[in-house]
Short mmCIF file of C-alpha atoms and ligand atoms in Angstrom, two decimals:
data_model
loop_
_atom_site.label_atom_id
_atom_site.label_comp_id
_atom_site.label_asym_id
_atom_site.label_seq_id
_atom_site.Cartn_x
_atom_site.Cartn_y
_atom_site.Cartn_z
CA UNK I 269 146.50 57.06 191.03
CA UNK I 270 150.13 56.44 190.11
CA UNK I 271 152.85 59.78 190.26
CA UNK I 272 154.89 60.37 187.53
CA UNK I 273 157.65 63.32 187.57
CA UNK I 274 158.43 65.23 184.67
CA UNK I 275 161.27 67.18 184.29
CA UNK I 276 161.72 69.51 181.07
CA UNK I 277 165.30 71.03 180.06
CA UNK I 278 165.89 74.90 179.22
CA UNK I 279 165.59 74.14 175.31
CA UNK I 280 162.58 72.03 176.03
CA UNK I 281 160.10 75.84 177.40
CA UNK I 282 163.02 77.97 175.42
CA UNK I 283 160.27 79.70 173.81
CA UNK I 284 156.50 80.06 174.27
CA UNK I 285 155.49 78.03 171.32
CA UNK I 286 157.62 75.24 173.09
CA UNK I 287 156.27 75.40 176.10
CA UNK I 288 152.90 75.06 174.57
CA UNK I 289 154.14 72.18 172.86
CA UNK I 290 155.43 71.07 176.26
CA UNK I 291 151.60 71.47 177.84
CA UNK I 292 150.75 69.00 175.38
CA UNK I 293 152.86 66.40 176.67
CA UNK I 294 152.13 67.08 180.55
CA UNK I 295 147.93 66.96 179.54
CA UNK I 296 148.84 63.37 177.97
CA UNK I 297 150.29 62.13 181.16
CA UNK I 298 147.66 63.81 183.46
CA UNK I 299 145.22 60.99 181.60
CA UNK I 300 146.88 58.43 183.72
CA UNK I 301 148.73 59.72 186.28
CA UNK I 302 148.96 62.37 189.04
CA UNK I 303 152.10 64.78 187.45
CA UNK I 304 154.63 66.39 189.22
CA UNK I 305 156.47 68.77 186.72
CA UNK I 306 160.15 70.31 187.40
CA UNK I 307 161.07 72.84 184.91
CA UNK I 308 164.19 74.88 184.23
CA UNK I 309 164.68 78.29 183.18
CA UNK I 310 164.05 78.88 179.47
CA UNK I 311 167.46 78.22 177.61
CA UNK I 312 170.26 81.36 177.57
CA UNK I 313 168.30 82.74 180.79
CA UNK I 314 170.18 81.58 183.54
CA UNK I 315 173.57 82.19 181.69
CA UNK I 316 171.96 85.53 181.10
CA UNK I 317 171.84 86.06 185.05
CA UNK I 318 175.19 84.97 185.62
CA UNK I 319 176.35 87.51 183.39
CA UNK I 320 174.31 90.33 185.07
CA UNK I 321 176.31 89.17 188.28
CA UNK I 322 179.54 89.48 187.29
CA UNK I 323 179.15 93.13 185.44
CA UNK I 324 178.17 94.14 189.58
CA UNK I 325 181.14 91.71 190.78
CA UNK I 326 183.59 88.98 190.05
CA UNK I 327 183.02 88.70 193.69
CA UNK I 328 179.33 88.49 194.12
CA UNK I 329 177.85 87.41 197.01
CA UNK I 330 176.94 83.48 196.71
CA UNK I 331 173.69 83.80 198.88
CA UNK I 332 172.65 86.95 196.28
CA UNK I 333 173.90 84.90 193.25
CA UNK I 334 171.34 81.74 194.48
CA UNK I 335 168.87 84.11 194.50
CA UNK I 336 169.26 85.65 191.33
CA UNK I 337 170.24 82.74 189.08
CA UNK I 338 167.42 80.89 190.03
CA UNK I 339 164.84 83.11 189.50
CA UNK I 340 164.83 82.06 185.73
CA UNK I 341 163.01 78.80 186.62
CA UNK I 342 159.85 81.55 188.36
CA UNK I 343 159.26 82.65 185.10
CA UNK I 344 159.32 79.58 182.74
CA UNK I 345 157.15 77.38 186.05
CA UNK I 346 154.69 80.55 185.36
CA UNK I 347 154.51 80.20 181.60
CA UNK I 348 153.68 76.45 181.58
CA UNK I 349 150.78 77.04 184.00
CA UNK I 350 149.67 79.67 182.69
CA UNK I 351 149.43 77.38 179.40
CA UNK I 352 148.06 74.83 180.99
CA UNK I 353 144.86 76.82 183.18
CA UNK I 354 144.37 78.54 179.46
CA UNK I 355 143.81 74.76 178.10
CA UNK I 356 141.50 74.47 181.32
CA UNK I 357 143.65 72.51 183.53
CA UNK I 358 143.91 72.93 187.16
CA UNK I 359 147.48 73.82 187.52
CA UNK I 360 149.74 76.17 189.66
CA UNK I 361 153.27 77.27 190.13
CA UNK I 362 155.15 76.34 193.25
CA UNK I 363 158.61 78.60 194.23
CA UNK I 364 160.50 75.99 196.38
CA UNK I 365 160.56 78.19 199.16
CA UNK I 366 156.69 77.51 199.18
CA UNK I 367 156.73 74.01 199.64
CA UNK I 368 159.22 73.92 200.94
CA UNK I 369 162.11 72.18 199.26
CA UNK I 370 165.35 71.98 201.96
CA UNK I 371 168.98 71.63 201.04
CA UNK I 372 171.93 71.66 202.90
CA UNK I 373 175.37 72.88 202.00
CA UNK I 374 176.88 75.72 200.58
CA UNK I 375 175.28 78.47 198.39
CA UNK I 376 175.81 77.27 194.40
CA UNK I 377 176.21 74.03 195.60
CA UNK I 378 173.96 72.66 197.84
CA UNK I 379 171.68 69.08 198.21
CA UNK I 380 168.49 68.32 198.84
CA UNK I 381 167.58 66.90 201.72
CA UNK I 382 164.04 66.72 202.28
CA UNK I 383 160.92 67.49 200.69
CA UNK I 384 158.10 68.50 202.80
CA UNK I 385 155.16 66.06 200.94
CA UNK I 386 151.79 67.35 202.77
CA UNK I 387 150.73 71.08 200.30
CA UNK I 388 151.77 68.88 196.86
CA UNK I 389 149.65 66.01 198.22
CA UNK I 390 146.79 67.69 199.09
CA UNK I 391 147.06 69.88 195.82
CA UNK I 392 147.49 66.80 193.32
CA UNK I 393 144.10 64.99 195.37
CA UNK I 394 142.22 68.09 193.94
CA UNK I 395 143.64 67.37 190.45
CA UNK I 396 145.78 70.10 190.60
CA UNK I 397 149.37 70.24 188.24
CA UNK I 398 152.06 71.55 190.16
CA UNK I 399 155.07 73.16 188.27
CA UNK I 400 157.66 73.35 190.50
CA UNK I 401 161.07 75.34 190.16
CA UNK I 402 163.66 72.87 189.52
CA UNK I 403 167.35 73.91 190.30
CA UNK I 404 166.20 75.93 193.55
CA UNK I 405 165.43 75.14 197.21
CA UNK I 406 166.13 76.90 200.87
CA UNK I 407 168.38 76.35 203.58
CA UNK I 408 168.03 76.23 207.48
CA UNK I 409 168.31 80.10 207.91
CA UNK I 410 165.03 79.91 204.89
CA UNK I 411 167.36 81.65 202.25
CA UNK I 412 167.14 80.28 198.81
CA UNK I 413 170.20 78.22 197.40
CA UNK I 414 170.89 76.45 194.34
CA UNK I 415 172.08 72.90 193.12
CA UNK I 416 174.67 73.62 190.98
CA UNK I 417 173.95 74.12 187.30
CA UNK I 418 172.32 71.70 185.34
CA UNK I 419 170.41 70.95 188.74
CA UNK I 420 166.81 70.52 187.99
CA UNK I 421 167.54 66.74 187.06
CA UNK I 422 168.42 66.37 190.75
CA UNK I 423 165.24 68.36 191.53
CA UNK I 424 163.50 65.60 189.60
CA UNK I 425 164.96 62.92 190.76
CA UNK I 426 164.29 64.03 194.18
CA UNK I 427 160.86 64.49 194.27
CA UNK I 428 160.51 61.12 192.44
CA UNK I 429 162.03 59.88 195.29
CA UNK I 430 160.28 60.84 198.01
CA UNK I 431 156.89 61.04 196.17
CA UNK I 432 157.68 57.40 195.41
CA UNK I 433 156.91 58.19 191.60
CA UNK I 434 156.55 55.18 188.98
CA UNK I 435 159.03 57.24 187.11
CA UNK I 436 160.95 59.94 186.49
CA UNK I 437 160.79 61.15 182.92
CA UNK I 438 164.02 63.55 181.95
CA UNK I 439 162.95 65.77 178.51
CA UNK I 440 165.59 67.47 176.75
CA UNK I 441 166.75 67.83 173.37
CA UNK I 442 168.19 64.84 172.47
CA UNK I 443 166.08 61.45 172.36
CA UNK I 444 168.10 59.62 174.72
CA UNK I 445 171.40 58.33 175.63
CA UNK I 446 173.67 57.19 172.41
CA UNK I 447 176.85 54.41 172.09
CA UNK I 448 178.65 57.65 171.74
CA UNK I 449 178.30 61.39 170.32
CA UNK I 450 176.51 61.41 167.67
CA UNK I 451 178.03 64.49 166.09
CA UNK I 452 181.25 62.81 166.30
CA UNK I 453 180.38 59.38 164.73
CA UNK I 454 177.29 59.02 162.45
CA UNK I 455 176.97 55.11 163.29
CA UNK I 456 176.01 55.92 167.18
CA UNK I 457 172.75 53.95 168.61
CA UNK I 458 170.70 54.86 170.72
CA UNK I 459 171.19 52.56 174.12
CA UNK I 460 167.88 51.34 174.76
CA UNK I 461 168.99 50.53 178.88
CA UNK I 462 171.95 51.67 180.71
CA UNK I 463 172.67 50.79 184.48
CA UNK I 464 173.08 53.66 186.88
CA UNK I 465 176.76 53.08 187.30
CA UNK I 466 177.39 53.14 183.20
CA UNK I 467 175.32 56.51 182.64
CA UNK I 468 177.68 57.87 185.43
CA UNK I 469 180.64 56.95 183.90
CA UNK I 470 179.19 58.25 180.43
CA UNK I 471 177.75 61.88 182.42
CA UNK I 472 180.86 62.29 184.28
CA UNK I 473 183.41 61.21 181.33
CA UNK I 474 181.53 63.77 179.07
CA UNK I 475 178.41 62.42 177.39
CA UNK I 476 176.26 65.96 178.79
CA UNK I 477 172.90 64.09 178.95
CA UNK I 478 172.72 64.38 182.27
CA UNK I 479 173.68 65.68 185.55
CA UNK I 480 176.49 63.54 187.07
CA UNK I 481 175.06 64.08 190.58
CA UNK I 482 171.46 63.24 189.82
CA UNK I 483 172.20 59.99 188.37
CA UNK I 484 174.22 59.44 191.76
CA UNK I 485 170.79 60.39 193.45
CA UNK I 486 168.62 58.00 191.26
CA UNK I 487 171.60 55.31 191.86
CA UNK I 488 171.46 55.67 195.55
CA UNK I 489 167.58 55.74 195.48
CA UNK I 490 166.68 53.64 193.25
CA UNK I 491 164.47 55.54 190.87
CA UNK I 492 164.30 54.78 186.95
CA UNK I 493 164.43 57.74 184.84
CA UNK I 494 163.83 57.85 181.02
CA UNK I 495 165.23 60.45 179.26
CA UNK I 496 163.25 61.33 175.94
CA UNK I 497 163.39 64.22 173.81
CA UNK I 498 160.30 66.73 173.93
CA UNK I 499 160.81 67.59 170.00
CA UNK I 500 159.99 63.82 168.84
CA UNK I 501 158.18 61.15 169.87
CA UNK I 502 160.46 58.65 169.98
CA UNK I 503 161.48 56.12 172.43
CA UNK I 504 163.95 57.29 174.91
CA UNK I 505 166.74 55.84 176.96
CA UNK I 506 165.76 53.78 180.56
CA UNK I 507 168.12 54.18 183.47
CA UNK I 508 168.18 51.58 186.11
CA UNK I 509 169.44 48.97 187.87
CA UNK I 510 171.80 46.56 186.80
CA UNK I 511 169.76 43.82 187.62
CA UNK I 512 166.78 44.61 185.80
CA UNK I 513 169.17 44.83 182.47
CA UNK I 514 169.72 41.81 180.26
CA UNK I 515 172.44 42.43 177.73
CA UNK I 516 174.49 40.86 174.87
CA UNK I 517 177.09 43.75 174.78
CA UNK I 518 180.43 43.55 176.56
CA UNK I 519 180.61 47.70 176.06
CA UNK I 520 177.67 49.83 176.49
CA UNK I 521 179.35 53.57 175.50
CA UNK I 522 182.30 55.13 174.61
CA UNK I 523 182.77 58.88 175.91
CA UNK I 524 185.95 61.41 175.79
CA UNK I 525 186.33 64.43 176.54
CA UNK I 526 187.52 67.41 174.80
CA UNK I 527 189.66 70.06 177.71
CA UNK I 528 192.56 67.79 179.26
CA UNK I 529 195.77 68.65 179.66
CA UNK I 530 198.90 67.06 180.45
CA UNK I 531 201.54 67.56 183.16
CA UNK I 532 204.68 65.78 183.54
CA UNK I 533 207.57 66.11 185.77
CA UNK I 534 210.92 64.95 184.76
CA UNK I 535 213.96 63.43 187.37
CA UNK I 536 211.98 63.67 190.36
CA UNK I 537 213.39 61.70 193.42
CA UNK I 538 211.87 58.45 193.89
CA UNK I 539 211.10 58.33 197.38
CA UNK I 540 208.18 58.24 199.51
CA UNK I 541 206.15 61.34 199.95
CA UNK I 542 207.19 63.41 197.10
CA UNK I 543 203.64 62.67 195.23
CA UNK I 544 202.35 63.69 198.14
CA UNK I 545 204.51 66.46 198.15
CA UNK I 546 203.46 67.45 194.93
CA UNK I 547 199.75 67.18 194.78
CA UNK I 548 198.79 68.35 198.35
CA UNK I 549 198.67 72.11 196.82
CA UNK I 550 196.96 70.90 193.94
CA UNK I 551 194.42 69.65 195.96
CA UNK I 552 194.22 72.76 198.58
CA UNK I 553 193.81 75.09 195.39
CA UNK I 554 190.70 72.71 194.27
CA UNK I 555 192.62 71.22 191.30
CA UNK I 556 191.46 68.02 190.65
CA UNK I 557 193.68 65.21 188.87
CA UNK I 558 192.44 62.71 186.96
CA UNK I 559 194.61 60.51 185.43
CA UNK I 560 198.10 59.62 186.89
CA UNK I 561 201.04 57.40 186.16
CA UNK I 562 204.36 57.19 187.54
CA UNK I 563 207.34 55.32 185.83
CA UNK I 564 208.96 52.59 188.06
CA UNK I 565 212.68 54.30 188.12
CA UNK I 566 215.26 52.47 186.20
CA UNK I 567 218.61 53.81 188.92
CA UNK I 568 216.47 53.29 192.08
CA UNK I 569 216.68 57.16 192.20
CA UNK I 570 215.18 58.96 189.87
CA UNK I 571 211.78 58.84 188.52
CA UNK I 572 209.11 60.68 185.73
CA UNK I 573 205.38 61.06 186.87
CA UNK I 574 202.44 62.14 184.66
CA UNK I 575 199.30 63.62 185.30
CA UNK I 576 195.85 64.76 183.78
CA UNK I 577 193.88 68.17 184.82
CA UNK I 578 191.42 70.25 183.07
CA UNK I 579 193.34 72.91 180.85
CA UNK I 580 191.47 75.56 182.42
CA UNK I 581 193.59 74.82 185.44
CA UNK I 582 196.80 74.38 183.49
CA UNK I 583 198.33 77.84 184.51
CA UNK I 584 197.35 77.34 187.98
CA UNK I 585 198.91 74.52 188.63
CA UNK I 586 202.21 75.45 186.51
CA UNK I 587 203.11 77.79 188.86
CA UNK I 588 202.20 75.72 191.99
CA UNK I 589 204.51 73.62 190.82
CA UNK I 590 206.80 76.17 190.03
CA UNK I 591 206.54 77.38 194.17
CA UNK I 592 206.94 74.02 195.46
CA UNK I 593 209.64 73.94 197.42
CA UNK I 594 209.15 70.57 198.57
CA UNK I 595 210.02 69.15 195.44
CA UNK I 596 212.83 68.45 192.69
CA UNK I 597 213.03 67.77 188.71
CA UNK I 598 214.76 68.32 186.16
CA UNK I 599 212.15 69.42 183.44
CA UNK I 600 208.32 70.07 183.89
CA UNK I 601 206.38 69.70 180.41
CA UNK I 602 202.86 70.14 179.60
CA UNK I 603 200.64 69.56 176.67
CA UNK I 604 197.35 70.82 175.80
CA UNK I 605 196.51 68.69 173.06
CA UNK I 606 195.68 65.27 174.65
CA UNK I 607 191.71 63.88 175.63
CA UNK I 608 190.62 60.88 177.13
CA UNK I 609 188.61 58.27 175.37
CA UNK I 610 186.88 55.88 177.71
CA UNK I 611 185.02 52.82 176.51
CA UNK I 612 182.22 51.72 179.36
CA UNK I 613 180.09 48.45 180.25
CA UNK I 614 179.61 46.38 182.72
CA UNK I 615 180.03 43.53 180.20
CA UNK I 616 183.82 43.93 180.97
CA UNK I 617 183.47 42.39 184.51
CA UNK I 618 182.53 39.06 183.23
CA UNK I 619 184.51 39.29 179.95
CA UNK I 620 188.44 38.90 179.83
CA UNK I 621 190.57 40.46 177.08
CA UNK I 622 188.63 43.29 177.00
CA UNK I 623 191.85 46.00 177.69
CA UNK I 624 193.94 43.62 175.06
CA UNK I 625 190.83 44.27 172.36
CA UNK I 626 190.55 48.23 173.03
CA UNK I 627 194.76 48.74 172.89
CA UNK I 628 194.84 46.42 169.34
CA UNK I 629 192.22 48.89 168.02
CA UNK I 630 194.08 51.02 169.07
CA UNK I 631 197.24 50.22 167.73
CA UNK I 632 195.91 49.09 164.00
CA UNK I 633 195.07 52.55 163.56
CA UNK I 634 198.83 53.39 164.25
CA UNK I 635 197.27 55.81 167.84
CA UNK I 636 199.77 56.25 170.45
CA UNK I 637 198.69 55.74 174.34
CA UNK I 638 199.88 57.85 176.26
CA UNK I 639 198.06 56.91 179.61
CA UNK I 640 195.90 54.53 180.75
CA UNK I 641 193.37 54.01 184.02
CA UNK I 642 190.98 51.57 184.52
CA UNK I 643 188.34 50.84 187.21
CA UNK I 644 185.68 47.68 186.97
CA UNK I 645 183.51 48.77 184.11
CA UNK I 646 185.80 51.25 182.31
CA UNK I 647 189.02 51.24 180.67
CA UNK I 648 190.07 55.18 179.87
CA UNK I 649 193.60 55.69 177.73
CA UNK I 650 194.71 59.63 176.92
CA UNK I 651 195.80 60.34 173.53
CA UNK I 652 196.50 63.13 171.29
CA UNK I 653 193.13 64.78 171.00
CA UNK I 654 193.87 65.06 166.76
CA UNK I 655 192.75 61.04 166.80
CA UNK I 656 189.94 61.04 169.18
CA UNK I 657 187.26 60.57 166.13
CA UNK I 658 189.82 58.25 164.69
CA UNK I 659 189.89 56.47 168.00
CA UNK I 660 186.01 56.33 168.44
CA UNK I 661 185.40 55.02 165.48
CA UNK I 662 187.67 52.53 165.91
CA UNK I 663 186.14 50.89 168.96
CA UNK I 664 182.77 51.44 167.93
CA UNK I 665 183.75 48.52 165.31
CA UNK I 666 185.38 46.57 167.36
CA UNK I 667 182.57 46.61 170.13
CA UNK I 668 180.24 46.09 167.80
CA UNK I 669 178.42 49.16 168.86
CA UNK I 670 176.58 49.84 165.34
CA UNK I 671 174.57 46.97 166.21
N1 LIG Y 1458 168.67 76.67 184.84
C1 LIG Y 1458 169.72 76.02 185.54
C2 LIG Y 1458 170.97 75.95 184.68
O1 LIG Y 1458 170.97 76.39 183.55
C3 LIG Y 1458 169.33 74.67 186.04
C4 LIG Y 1458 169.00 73.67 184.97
O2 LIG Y 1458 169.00 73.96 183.78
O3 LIG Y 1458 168.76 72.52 185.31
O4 LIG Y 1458 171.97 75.47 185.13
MG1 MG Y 1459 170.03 73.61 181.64
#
């Protein structure tokens, strides 16, 4: 018989009457496959944890912190068997330390590596239902670690990996993967297909379906995920390769995001090294930039250069700046009130005039661009964040996204 993986989100077991609802779903699978399930911890629990860490410490220890965030998916991997041997189902929970799961890496943010196959076998030949801890593994000295949050669709992805599953099925609380927000523009559509590199584009750009990271697992692996909603029954959204996609539509998505701010440095000297000079702290204090223009310098001397952050790093990096002795301007200005709106497909490879389209949309509704980057399936342009709806809305036309 075929394996299927199943992962279900925190909302998806946040209560008990979900999680029988959620029992109902795994028993229709076990029909026609051998399951694997990968749960996280009920919703608000592992926040709840975190909290309970930092009223001991801001400084917790990380290898204490693994252990106690994760110990949210033990309870809700307990509840769904426990469900499940009441409906008289062989099933069991499995802590990742007892199968074990490995990862490498630092605590909080470690990888998995390996999954040791032989105990799950030999329990899913007996017709057994394993409910496995998502978000949670061990490390060579056999403490526990986790995978960062929002980890269990790695888990998933993992063990459809090396189980060689048919599938791996993603449940959460939304019923798949839309154009673009849906609370932001009522005419979003579902997207039937997506290609691994578009969904990371969408994930990473801010569409919070999924895990950046796992769909770089699945990518690099190869393994098709749907992700469906456990509170309907409707069709979800397939991930896969670009090759197994046939579409009509130059742009699959548009994403933005919402906390980007805005640095620029006036009169600095145009010559070579000073970016350098100016984000080497940046990235020694973990600040990452995004977006990043410089002007070409009218005098041959003087220049302007512009970046994108996160805001939460915004006072950080003002007063690296500030120490930087390496550098000269004459004005440093931020703003808080930009976001990024980033229209995705690989449509765009194949199709020219795409960037002309998007900045004429643009324009018409009278939206200033502040900055622009570009790589082969996206096109990404900051403006103020008072037009991002505006903006949306916009391109969703133009794309023909409604469709
Ligand atoms: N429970 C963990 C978290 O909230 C892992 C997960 O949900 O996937 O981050
Ligand atoms: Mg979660």
């Amino acid at each position: 018989m075929k394996i299927i993986v199943l992962k279900f989100g925190g909302t998806s077991v946040g209560t008990t009457d979900r999680i029988k609802k959620v029992a109902k779903i795994i028993a229709k699978y076990k029909k026609k496959y051998n399951v694997i399930v990968l749960s996280s911890a009920m919703s608000g629990v592992t926040n709840n944890l975190i909290n309970l860490s930092r009223k001991i410490s801001n400084n917790f220890s990380d290898s204490e912190y693994d252990v106690l965030v994760s110990s949210g998916e033990q309870m809700s991997c307990a509840l769904i068997s426990g469900e499940l041997i009441n409906q008289g189902f062989n099933s069991r929970s499995w802590m990742s330390w007892q199968i074990p799961i490995n990862t490498e890496g630092k605590y909080k943010f470690s990888r998995i590596n390996k999954i040791n196959k032989s105990k799950i076998l030999s329990y899913l030949k007996k017709g057994g239902i394993p409910i496995i801890t998502g978000f949670q593994g061990i490390n060579n000295k056999n403490r526990i670690t986790t995978i960062g949050r929002g980890g269990t669709d790695a888990s998933a992805i993992m063990f459809a990996k090396f189980f060689n599953a048919e599938k791996c099925i993603i449940y959460t609380d939304v019923d798949g993967v839309y154009s673009t927000d849906p609370n932001k523009l009522k005419s979003a559509r579902k997207i039937k297909v997506i290609s691994y590199e578009e969904m990371l584009e969408m994930a990473s750009l801010g569409a919070k379906v999924m895990q950046p990271h796992s769909i770089q697992d699945a990518r690099l692996n190869r393994v098709d995920i749907e992700v469906r909603s456990s509170f309907t029954d409707n069709e979800g959204t397939l991930i896969t390769k670009r090759k197994n996609i046939i579409n009509s539509k130059i742009i699959t998505g548009i994403s933005n995001t919402t906390n980007d701010a805005k640095v620029t440095l006036l009169g600095i000297r145009d010559k070579p090294g000073i970016a350098a000079s100016i984000f080497k702290p940046l990235s020694e204090n973990s600040i990452n930039v995004d977006m990043v223009v410089q002007n070409i310098s009218a005098n041959g001397k003087e220049t302007d250069l512009t970046f994108t952050i996160k805001s939460e790093d915004l006072s950080r990096t003002k007063k690296i700046i500030l120490q930087n002795k390496k550098i000269n301007f004459r004005d440093l200005i931020f703003d808080k009130n930009v976001s990024k709106v980033s229209i995705i497909g690989v449509g765009m490879v194949t199709t020219p005039g795409v960037t002309y389209r998007m900045f004429q949309s643009l324009a018409k509704q009278k939206i200033n661009i502040q900055v622009i980057s570009t790589s082969e399936i996206k096109i990404s342009v900051l403006i103020n964040k008072k037009n991002v709806r505006k903006a949306i809305s916009a391109l969703h036309k133009e794309f023909k996204l409604n469709k």
